[in-house]
Amino acid sequence: MFERLCIIGIGLIGSSVARAARKQGLCKKIDAYGREQDLANLQLAKRLNVIDDYFIDIAPAVESADCIVIATPVGAVEPVFKLLRPYWNKDAVYTDVCSTKGSVVKAATTVFGRVPTNFIPAHPIAGAECSGVDAGRADLFDNKRLIITPVEDSNVQALDKVTRFWEGLGSTVSLMEVDHHDTVLAATSHLPHILAFALVDLLGRKDEQVEIFKYAAGGFKDFSRIASSDPTMWLDICMANKQEIIPLIQQLQSELHRIQQMLEQGENQRLFETFTYAREARQRFLDQLEK
Amino acid sequence: MFERLCIIGIGLIGSSVARAARKQGLCKKIDAYGREQDLANLQLAKRLNVIDDYFIDIAPAVESADCIVIATPVGAVEPVFKLLRPYWNKDAVYTDVCSTKGSVVKAATTVFGRVPTNFIPAHPIAGAECSGVDAGRADLFDNKRLIITPVEDSNVQALDKVTRFWEGLGSTVSLMEVDHHDTVLAATSHLPHILAFALVDLLGRKDEQVEIFKYAAGGFKDFSRIASSDPTMWLDICMANKQEIIPLIQQLQSELHRIQQMLEQGENQRLFETFTYAREARQRFLDQLEK
């Protein structure tokens, strides 16, 4: 149990960490740090009793905190590390929530020369297309996977504390290497988001010419849900992990081209096999989800 | 109100028509026709009281029926027209539920030399990724759009009866030209299905090499839902409407290539604009859905 939890960035994820930590009694006091332009959001967080106090100065925000969670967009991590550097506390533990881990490790290396041994990178596989402190939920991490990507010289006690913290919030924790995390997430999360944005961009332009959305149904609603995700956050993620994402976009273009050819050449059997394989693969995914 | 409704093909949609028609009191008797290999399904439909009787001979199935609904996959429509031809009843009305309308009109023209004036093509924009008589629901069409694509010499009384029948089942009916229907649905339904199949095919193959599905979350679940759709049905639809679908697949490849280039060249602003446009376009779609 921590004495004082400090959350840097109190949006959807940060406020869910705060809510879950309070509900599970994982810390005595919960504070948040934000920038001056985040003041309204910080005030709302306090009014909602999600946090006890907020700070727009970093020094009082982190002094005496024994657990610091960085819950900003990917692109803000390096500036946050710079802010934290003068006050870095070797007796505290630090973790983050970013969807790309290579970029976080790189930012830490840039700022500190190496990844501080008491900073344990983490990524909760949980989220929603909504954002903001009021969108947070105490059960956001319940039975959701969380990937921790320790580096070679991560401190074992810090790793243990951070693991137990995330487990206490409800997550099922897996350990993974940084690069492997970014490869896997590019496929299961980043590519689908890009695809949803690409499709809705294309169809939105058609809809402006001739009404088509009027005749779209439930399938399209579900399929396009992730295209409602926050553009700033996703720009950050896509740029941070583009080395992994670009080859996948190319592979998907080839896959679409292959299907196009099957249609052109009337290759019913091959197209049927492709659809059938995909259906079975999705069933395999659903079976895993239930485990 | 009809005396006797006959449903050709009692799967998800056919059985939903039967359930809704019974619930709304739109006909006195509901029968179904199926092939010999559909016997178990027909028996189940009767046991569930979805239909009153079933037939595997077409003559007794349709004689004395004053409304005949063809609820088979797209590819079975031409054989069904051939079966119906000797017993075609000019005093009855006929409709169908196929997702492609050009192919249905073409099948009718092949079999009858022209579209019979009392056959009114229809497409309920409602469905689910599940299938079979037991998946049917009486409320499947409630507040869902249904597109009727009359042809030039469609009989006005038949059009009126069929429109009122579908409205009675809960649908909001729109009239549209055959070609326009196929263009619109290629974009809002057929392309998203192909895309979901393509993505899950690609990722399924990766998952066989290195576990990735284990780390996929809710976003992927929704995005991939339509990849669980029936492969036979979707093979039929895609082949039947490939003239409309192929150009869209090409446009999507270009769109993905455009995004790939933005990533490669670090064009943050353009990528942000693309994501933002997509998010706003989806909001426009959601707003329409609520109307």
XYZ file of C-alpha atoms in Angstrom:
582
model
C 0.000 0.000 0.000
C 1.266 3.449 -0.883
C 1.189 6.566 1.272
C 0.713 9.015 -1.542
C -0.087 8.302 -5.190
C 0.595 11.042 -7.738
C -1.005 10.808 -11.175
C 0.498 12.880 -13.951
C -2.375 13.577 -16.357
C -5.882 12.900 -15.107
C -7.750 11.881 -18.294
C -9.686 8.687 -18.973
C -6.883 6.341 -17.897
C -5.407 8.490 -15.128
C -8.774 9.035 -13.504
C -9.580 5.330 -13.798
C -6.312 4.542 -11.988
C -7.308 7.005 -9.253
C -10.846 5.656 -8.941
C -9.713 2.019 -8.860
C -6.855 2.757 -6.410
C -9.257 4.500 -4.064
C -11.880 1.784 -4.346
C -9.329 -0.945 -3.685
C -7.665 1.018 -0.865
C -4.223 0.921 -2.494
C -3.087 4.310 -1.166
C -3.867 6.805 1.574
C -3.849 9.950 -0.546
C -4.257 10.542 -4.290
C -2.992 13.723 -5.928
C -2.681 14.774 -9.549
C -0.372 16.974 -11.548
C -1.466 18.841 -14.671
C -0.475 21.852 -16.743
C -2.060 25.254 -16.312
C -4.333 24.629 -19.302
C -5.574 21.457 -17.577
C -6.871 23.418 -14.589
C -10.584 22.939 -15.321
C -10.041 19.194 -15.660
C -8.043 19.054 -12.399
C -10.738 21.005 -10.592
C -13.388 18.652 -11.925
C -11.318 15.677 -10.733
C -11.205 17.132 -7.240
C -14.897 18.022 -7.276
C -15.719 14.444 -8.319
C -13.552 13.270 -5.413
C -11.431 11.287 -7.870
C -8.350 12.963 -6.346
C -7.628 14.657 -3.031
C -5.505 17.512 -4.376
C -4.057 18.815 -7.584
C -0.912 20.732 -8.502
C 0.299 22.672 -11.487
C 3.822 22.828 -10.020
C 5.715 19.599 -10.269
C 7.791 19.894 -7.058
C 4.945 19.770 -4.510
C 3.078 17.312 -6.759
C 5.735 14.623 -6.511
C 7.558 15.313 -3.243
C 6.635 12.658 -0.696
C 4.743 10.656 -3.330
C 5.851 7.029 -3.206
C 4.089 5.972 -6.416
C 3.982 8.149 -9.540
C 1.857 7.134 -12.533
C 2.485 8.897 -15.856
C -0.876 8.848 -17.635
C -0.289 11.351 -20.419
C -0.432 10.828 -24.191
C 2.674 9.157 -25.631
C 4.048 12.430 -27.001
C 4.088 14.117 -23.586
C 6.222 11.499 -21.852
C 9.619 13.020 -22.662
C 8.653 16.509 -21.401
C 7.222 14.860 -18.272
C 10.494 13.006 -17.657
C 12.326 16.347 -17.955
C 9.980 17.869 -15.387
C 10.463 14.927 -13.052
C 14.255 14.664 -13.347
C 15.239 17.242 -10.669
C 12.858 15.635 -8.172
C 13.456 11.990 -9.083
C 13.076 9.970 -5.905
C 14.954 6.689 -5.733
C 12.712 5.489 -2.897
C 9.503 5.897 -4.933
C 8.276 3.723 -7.812
C 7.241 5.097 -11.199
C 5.098 3.568 -13.922
C 3.205 4.734 -17.018
C 0.258 3.692 -19.184
C 1.451 4.408 -22.730
C 0.346 2.267 -25.678
C 3.859 2.237 -27.153
C 6.762 1.143 -24.977
C 9.803 1.601 -27.245
C 9.126 5.336 -27.386
C 8.828 5.558 -23.595
C 12.116 3.712 -23.067
C 13.724 5.978 -25.647
C 12.394 9.118 -23.926
C 13.732 7.887 -20.576
C 17.126 7.172 -22.106
C 17.194 10.630 -23.706
C 16.388 12.391 -20.435
C 18.201 10.212 -17.873
C 20.912 8.575 -19.993
C 19.278 5.213 -19.162
C 15.915 3.944 -17.941
C 15.778 4.676 -14.198
C 15.743 1.333 -12.387
C 12.632 2.298 -10.403
C 10.625 3.257 -13.501
C 8.609 0.221 -14.626
C 6.932 0.743 -18.033
C 3.383 -0.607 -18.217
C 0.496 -0.687 -20.688
C -3.069 -1.510 -19.598
C -4.934 -3.085 -22.528
C -8.061 -1.200 -21.636
C -9.572 1.973 -22.874
C -12.539 3.465 -24.579
C -13.213 5.859 -27.421
C -14.337 8.467 -24.899
C -11.898 10.664 -22.982
C -11.604 13.029 -20.015
C -11.669 12.687 -16.243
C -15.432 12.090 -16.125
C -15.126 9.138 -18.524
C -12.932 7.235 -16.039
C -14.261 4.127 -14.328
C -13.100 2.261 -11.221
C -13.637 -1.048 -13.045
C -11.788 -0.114 -16.248
C -8.945 -2.540 -15.517
C -11.035 -5.392 -14.117
C -9.983 -8.639 -15.753
C -8.145 -6.699 -18.442
C -4.623 -7.592 -19.462
C -1.779 -5.279 -18.546
C 1.651 -5.666 -20.071
C 4.732 -4.714 -18.083
C 7.929 -4.337 -20.090
C 10.810 -4.299 -17.603
C 14.269 -3.448 -18.914
C 17.436 -5.351 -18.147
C 18.353 -3.537 -14.941
C 14.838 -2.826 -13.634
C 14.897 -2.926 -9.848
C 13.292 -6.144 -8.644
C 11.513 -4.546 -5.684
C 10.142 -1.773 -7.908
C 8.970 -4.356 -10.452
C 7.272 -6.291 -7.688
C 5.570 -3.219 -6.197
C 4.351 -1.953 -9.583
C 3.107 -5.421 -10.564
C 1.150 -5.735 -7.337
C -0.239 -2.214 -7.780
C -1.621 -2.986 -11.261
C -2.929 -6.347 -10.098
C -4.595 -4.546 -7.194
C -6.376 -2.315 -9.731
C -7.892 -5.453 -11.267
C -5.487 -6.196 -14.144
C -4.008 -9.518 -15.213
C -0.318 -8.718 -15.589
C 1.948 -10.236 -18.280
C 5.645 -9.497 -18.707
C 6.980 -8.862 -22.199
C 10.045 -7.424 -23.891
C 9.709 -3.833 -25.080
C 10.121 -4.586 -28.801
C 7.800 -7.551 -28.704
C 5.122 -5.426 -27.031
C 5.309 -2.874 -29.811
C 5.133 -5.565 -32.523
C 2.099 -7.252 -30.979
C 0.195 -4.047 -30.256
C 0.870 -2.677 -33.744
C -1.081 -5.672 -35.064
C -3.903 -5.969 -32.544
C -4.533 -2.306 -31.807
C -2.675 0.261 -33.915
C -3.449 -1.280 -37.322
C -7.194 -1.718 -36.576
C -7.396 1.921 -35.463
C -5.696 3.147 -38.632
C -7.988 0.945 -40.686
C -11.093 2.307 -38.981
C -9.912 5.895 -39.474
C -9.072 5.134 -43.144
C -12.444 3.537 -43.881
C -14.503 6.240 -42.188
C -12.412 8.946 -43.870
C -13.131 7.349 -47.267
C -16.841 6.812 -46.612
C -17.294 10.206 -44.974
C -16.164 11.872 -48.185
C -18.602 9.751 -50.196
C -21.385 10.599 -47.745
C -20.777 14.292 -48.407
C -21.511 13.691 -52.099
C -24.361 11.193 -51.869
C -26.047 10.185 -48.609
C -24.759 6.773 -47.653
C -24.486 6.779 -43.845
C -28.282 6.823 -43.643
C -28.263 3.258 -44.923
C -25.450 1.930 -42.760
C -26.388 -0.462 -39.988
C -25.192 -2.028 -36.762
C -22.247 -3.803 -38.372
C -20.826 -0.498 -39.530
C -21.469 1.087 -36.144
C -19.352 -1.506 -34.337
C -16.732 -1.651 -37.051
C -16.225 2.102 -36.992
C -16.389 2.622 -33.218
C -12.629 3.029 -32.814
C -12.649 5.768 -35.486
C -14.243 7.907 -32.738
C -11.013 7.674 -30.713
C -9.073 10.780 -29.767
C -7.080 11.991 -32.831
C -4.285 13.597 -30.759
C -3.666 10.447 -28.779
C -3.679 8.279 -31.907
C -1.437 10.589 -33.876
C 1.095 10.209 -31.038
C 0.781 6.432 -30.940
C 1.027 5.986 -34.708
C 4.070 8.224 -35.039
C 5.741 6.630 -31.996
C 5.372 3.113 -33.370
C 5.499 3.734 -37.107
C 8.383 1.316 -37.677
C 6.089 -1.531 -36.664
C 2.909 -0.112 -38.197
C 4.125 0.690 -41.716
C 4.961 -2.935 -42.680
C 1.530 -4.014 -41.409
C -0.228 -1.385 -43.520
C 1.698 -2.743 -46.512
C 0.712 -6.309 -45.687
C -2.909 -5.287 -45.419
C -2.749 -3.561 -48.791
C -1.435 -6.836 -50.266
C -4.184 -8.783 -48.544
C -6.818 -6.438 -49.992
C -5.210 -6.715 -53.401
C -5.339 -10.514 -53.123
C -9.069 -10.371 -52.327
C -9.611 -7.923 -55.179
C -8.001 -10.425 -57.563
C -10.146 -13.288 -56.265
C -13.230 -11.180 -57.004
C -11.969 -10.152 -60.443
C -11.116 -13.720 -61.406
C -14.192 -15.269 -59.801
C -12.117 -17.497 -57.519
C -15.043 -18.509 -55.324
C -13.283 -21.340 -53.542
C -10.247 -19.261 -52.489
C -12.412 -16.367 -51.326
C -14.630 -18.749 -49.359
C -11.523 -20.215 -47.699
C -10.280 -16.728 -46.783
C -13.611 -15.768 -45.196
C -13.833 -19.120 -43.408
C -10.285 -18.854 -42.072
C -11.015 -15.332 -40.780
C -14.215 -16.460 -39.100
C -12.408 -19.324 -37.370
C -9.526 -17.059 -36.335
C -11.983 -14.637 -34.739
C -13.565 -17.525 -32.860
C -10.097 -18.419 -31.539
C -9.740 -14.808 -30.359
C -13.162 -14.912 -28.648
C -12.284 -18.193 -26.928
C -9.111 -16.610 -25.533
C -11.034 -13.561 -24.363
C -13.193 -15.779 -22.188
C -10.258 -17.512 -20.526
C -53.408 -8.694 -44.037
C -52.455 -11.870 -45.860
C -54.210 -15.216 -45.706
C -51.118 -17.319 -46.106
C -47.488 -16.250 -45.984
C -44.885 -18.567 -47.475
C -41.239 -18.080 -46.591
C -38.654 -19.634 -48.874
C -35.632 -20.288 -46.642
C -36.168 -20.105 -42.899
C -32.775 -18.875 -41.597
C -32.035 -15.814 -39.458
C -33.920 -13.361 -41.683
C -36.691 -15.710 -42.828
C -37.501 -16.761 -39.295
C -37.426 -13.142 -38.114
C -39.958 -12.271 -40.840
C -42.134 -15.156 -39.617
C -41.839 -14.194 -35.951
C -42.528 -10.497 -36.603
C -45.436 -11.245 -38.967
C -47.012 -13.503 -36.368
C -46.472 -11.036 -33.559
C -47.937 -8.175 -35.586
C -50.840 -10.299 -36.866
C -49.977 -9.681 -40.514
C -51.158 -13.088 -41.761
C -53.393 -15.964 -40.759
C -51.012 -18.799 -41.575
C -47.246 -18.977 -42.006
C -45.587 -21.774 -43.931
C -42.041 -22.338 -45.103
C -40.365 -24.059 -48.006
C -36.912 -25.629 -47.787
C -34.804 -28.232 -49.540
C -34.536 -31.798 -48.335
C -31.204 -31.016 -46.651
C -32.945 -28.213 -44.717
C -35.364 -30.667 -43.084
C -33.916 -30.438 -39.564
C -34.082 -26.644 -39.700
C -37.688 -26.714 -40.980
C -38.669 -29.146 -38.231
C -37.046 -26.903 -35.643
C -38.955 -23.896 -37.052
C -42.226 -25.764 -36.633
C -41.310 -27.011 -33.146
C -40.487 -23.423 -32.126
C -43.902 -22.405 -33.522
C -42.164 -19.934 -35.834
C -44.122 -21.494 -38.730
C -47.321 -23.503 -38.953
C -46.195 -25.964 -41.637
C -43.249 -26.713 -43.846
C -42.829 -28.197 -47.306
C -39.988 -29.620 -49.322
C -42.139 -29.623 -52.472
C -42.642 -26.224 -53.993
C -46.176 -26.721 -55.401
C -48.046 -27.185 -52.095
C -45.731 -24.653 -50.434
C -46.807 -21.763 -52.635
C -50.301 -22.676 -53.839
C -52.845 -20.489 -52.117
C -50.080 -18.339 -50.580
C -50.840 -14.662 -51.213
C -47.438 -13.401 -50.012
C -44.171 -15.172 -50.798
C -40.906 -13.990 -49.208
C -37.655 -15.264 -50.704
C -35.193 -15.305 -47.784
C -32.365 -17.391 -49.224
C -28.730 -16.382 -49.783
C -28.165 -14.260 -52.908
C -26.794 -17.198 -54.913
C -29.944 -19.299 -54.439
C -32.356 -16.727 -55.866
C -32.139 -17.807 -59.510
C -32.806 -21.507 -58.737
C -35.699 -20.420 -56.514
C -37.188 -18.328 -59.351
C -36.934 -21.424 -61.581
C -38.783 -23.487 -58.979
C -41.456 -20.815 -58.604
C -42.000 -20.158 -62.315
C -44.529 -22.948 -63.055
C -46.615 -21.890 -60.057
C -46.229 -18.113 -60.371
C -49.450 -16.552 -59.130
C -50.361 -13.147 -60.526
C -52.743 -12.531 -57.623
C -50.045 -12.997 -54.975
C -47.210 -10.597 -54.099
C -43.560 -11.633 -53.934
C -40.619 -9.987 -52.218
C -37.095 -10.935 -51.139
C -34.458 -9.912 -48.589
C -31.198 -10.054 -50.553
C -28.321 -7.687 -49.808
C -27.639 -7.123 -53.520
C -30.494 -6.046 -55.771
C -28.886 -5.926 -59.241
C -28.227 -9.658 -59.059
C -31.824 -10.383 -58.037
C -33.219 -8.318 -60.902
C -30.826 -10.085 -63.262
C -31.884 -13.520 -61.977
C -35.550 -12.600 -62.480
C -34.858 -11.378 -66.004
C -32.971 -14.601 -66.804
C -35.797 -16.824 -65.573
C -38.884 -14.807 -66.553
C -37.579 -12.664 -69.422
C -38.380 -9.598 -67.262
C -38.975 -8.830 -63.597
C -42.519 -10.039 -62.795
C -44.619 -6.960 -61.999
C -45.777 -8.459 -58.691
C -42.239 -9.203 -57.459
C -41.021 -6.254 -55.356
C -37.285 -6.500 -54.480
C -36.493 -5.489 -50.906
C -33.492 -5.359 -48.581
C -33.874 -5.048 -44.814
C -30.767 -3.289 -43.384
C -30.795 -5.581 -40.405
C -28.927 -8.706 -39.568
C -26.489 -10.259 -37.213
C -23.355 -12.312 -37.423
C -25.291 -15.338 -36.133
C -27.454 -17.499 -38.364
C -30.169 -20.158 -38.348
C -33.861 -20.293 -37.481
C -33.230 -20.108 -33.728
C -31.251 -16.841 -34.145
C -34.342 -15.080 -35.549
C -36.042 -12.345 -33.532
C -39.490 -10.758 -33.811
C -37.939 -7.316 -33.259
C -35.119 -7.669 -35.813
C -36.688 -5.091 -38.145
C -37.886 -2.635 -35.480
C -36.845 0.884 -36.454
C -34.431 -0.538 -39.023
C -34.291 0.807 -42.529
C -35.549 -1.315 -45.394
C -34.853 -0.420 -48.984
C -37.343 -1.324 -51.693
C -36.028 -1.131 -55.258
C -39.059 -1.215 -57.549
C -38.450 -1.565 -61.281
C -40.053 0.521 -63.981
C -43.163 -1.573 -64.438
C -43.631 -2.784 -60.853
C -47.333 -3.159 -60.143
C -48.487 -0.282 -57.960
C -50.808 -2.400 -55.813
C -48.082 -4.984 -55.285
C -45.633 -2.237 -54.346
C -48.142 -0.828 -51.897
C -48.898 -4.212 -50.303
C -45.239 -5.150 -49.955
C -44.367 -1.725 -48.522
C -47.109 -2.001 -45.926
C -46.037 -5.551 -45.101
C -42.438 -4.484 -44.345
C -43.636 -1.433 -42.439
C -45.906 -3.729 -40.464
C -42.840 -5.789 -39.501
C -41.343 -2.643 -37.964
C -39.131 -1.313 -40.787
C -38.754 2.237 -42.028
C -39.102 1.843 -45.801
C -37.121 3.894 -48.364
C -37.433 3.571 -52.142
C -34.245 3.521 -54.203
C -33.108 2.592 -57.702
C -31.529 -0.831 -58.052
C -28.081 0.410 -59.123
C -27.970 3.110 -56.483
C -28.805 0.558 -53.796
C -25.880 -1.616 -54.865
C -23.491 1.360 -54.912
C -24.502 2.551 -51.455
C -24.468 -0.881 -49.831
C -21.087 -1.739 -51.360
C -19.676 1.195 -49.367
C -21.549 0.898 -46.087
C -21.772 -2.863 -45.764
C -19.859 -4.967 -48.309
C -16.531 -3.092 -48.067
C -16.494 -3.114 -44.221
C -17.173 -6.862 -44.247
C -14.323 -7.515 -46.694
C -12.053 -5.323 -44.620
C -12.905 -7.179 -41.416
C -12.331 -10.537 -43.119
C -9.026 -9.267 -44.581
C -7.731 -7.938 -41.270
C -8.665 -11.014 -39.256
C -7.224 -13.279 -41.953
C -3.919 -11.355 -41.751
C -3.816 -11.268 -37.955
C -4.973 -14.867 -37.579
C -1.929 -16.013 -39.558
C 0.332 -13.917 -37.326
C -1.354 -15.336 -34.237
C -0.483 -18.841 -35.423
C 3.205 -17.885 -35.384
C 3.352 -15.718 -32.275
C 0.456 -15.296 -29.844
C -1.099 -11.907 -30.470
C -4.861 -12.354 -29.959
C -4.235 -12.810 -26.245
C -3.333 -9.116 -26.081
C -6.185 -7.790 -28.215
C -8.911 -5.847 -26.457
C -12.449 -4.570 -26.767
C -11.695 -2.324 -29.734
C -10.555 -5.316 -31.745
C -13.561 -7.338 -30.624
C -16.024 -4.793 -32.001
C -13.966 -4.070 -35.071
C -13.761 -7.733 -36.012
C -17.330 -8.717 -35.144
C -18.503 -8.799 -38.763
C -15.645 -11.188 -39.624
C -17.737 -13.779 -37.775
C -20.422 -13.476 -40.466
C -21.457 -16.478 -42.545
C -18.788 -17.106 -45.251
C -21.231 -18.687 -47.742
C -23.611 -15.761 -47.545
C -20.792 -13.228 -47.900
C -19.127 -15.063 -50.774
C -22.456 -14.787 -52.613
C -22.882 -11.086 -51.818
C -19.322 -10.163 -52.770
C -19.426 -12.026 -56.061
C -22.897 -10.680 -56.882
C -21.842 -7.057 -56.371
C -18.177 -7.208 -57.317
C -18.474 -4.471 -59.972
C -19.256 -2.006 -57.178
C -16.938 -3.525 -54.569
C -13.690 -3.754 -56.554
C -13.306 0.022 -57.130
C -13.910 0.602 -53.416
C -11.216 -1.914 -52.446
C -8.861 -0.022 -54.756
C -9.799 3.312 -53.210
C -9.175 1.919 -49.753
C -5.756 0.640 -50.794
C -4.945 4.176 -51.980
C -6.208 5.626 -48.720
C -4.006 3.217 -46.732
C -1.066 4.063 -48.963
C -1.685 7.769 -48.314
C -1.629 7.169 -44.541
C 1.495 5.042 -44.892
C 3.220 7.953 -46.638
C 2.149 10.412 -43.944
C 3.734 8.117 -41.360
C 6.907 7.650 -43.408
C 7.300 11.360 -43.981
C 6.262 12.400 -40.472
C 3.375 14.522 -41.751
C 1.761 14.968 -38.337
C -0.637 17.705 -39.337
C -2.107 15.842 -42.325
C -2.484 12.632 -40.328
C -4.148 14.527 -37.497
C -6.569 16.067 -39.993
C -7.386 12.646 -41.449
C -8.122 11.182 -38.005
C -10.144 14.250 -37.019
C -12.173 14.174 -40.226
C -12.926 10.475 -39.678
C -13.998 11.061 -36.094
C -16.340 13.851 -37.155
C -17.727 11.782 -40.018
C -18.529 8.962 -37.616
C -20.302 11.419 -35.341
C -22.406 12.485 -38.339
C -23.266 8.810 -38.879
C -24.215 8.362 -35.199
C -26.403 11.473 -35.298
C -28.278 10.048 -38.307
C -28.717 6.718 -36.575
C -30.588 8.425 -33.770
C -33.027 10.207 -36.058
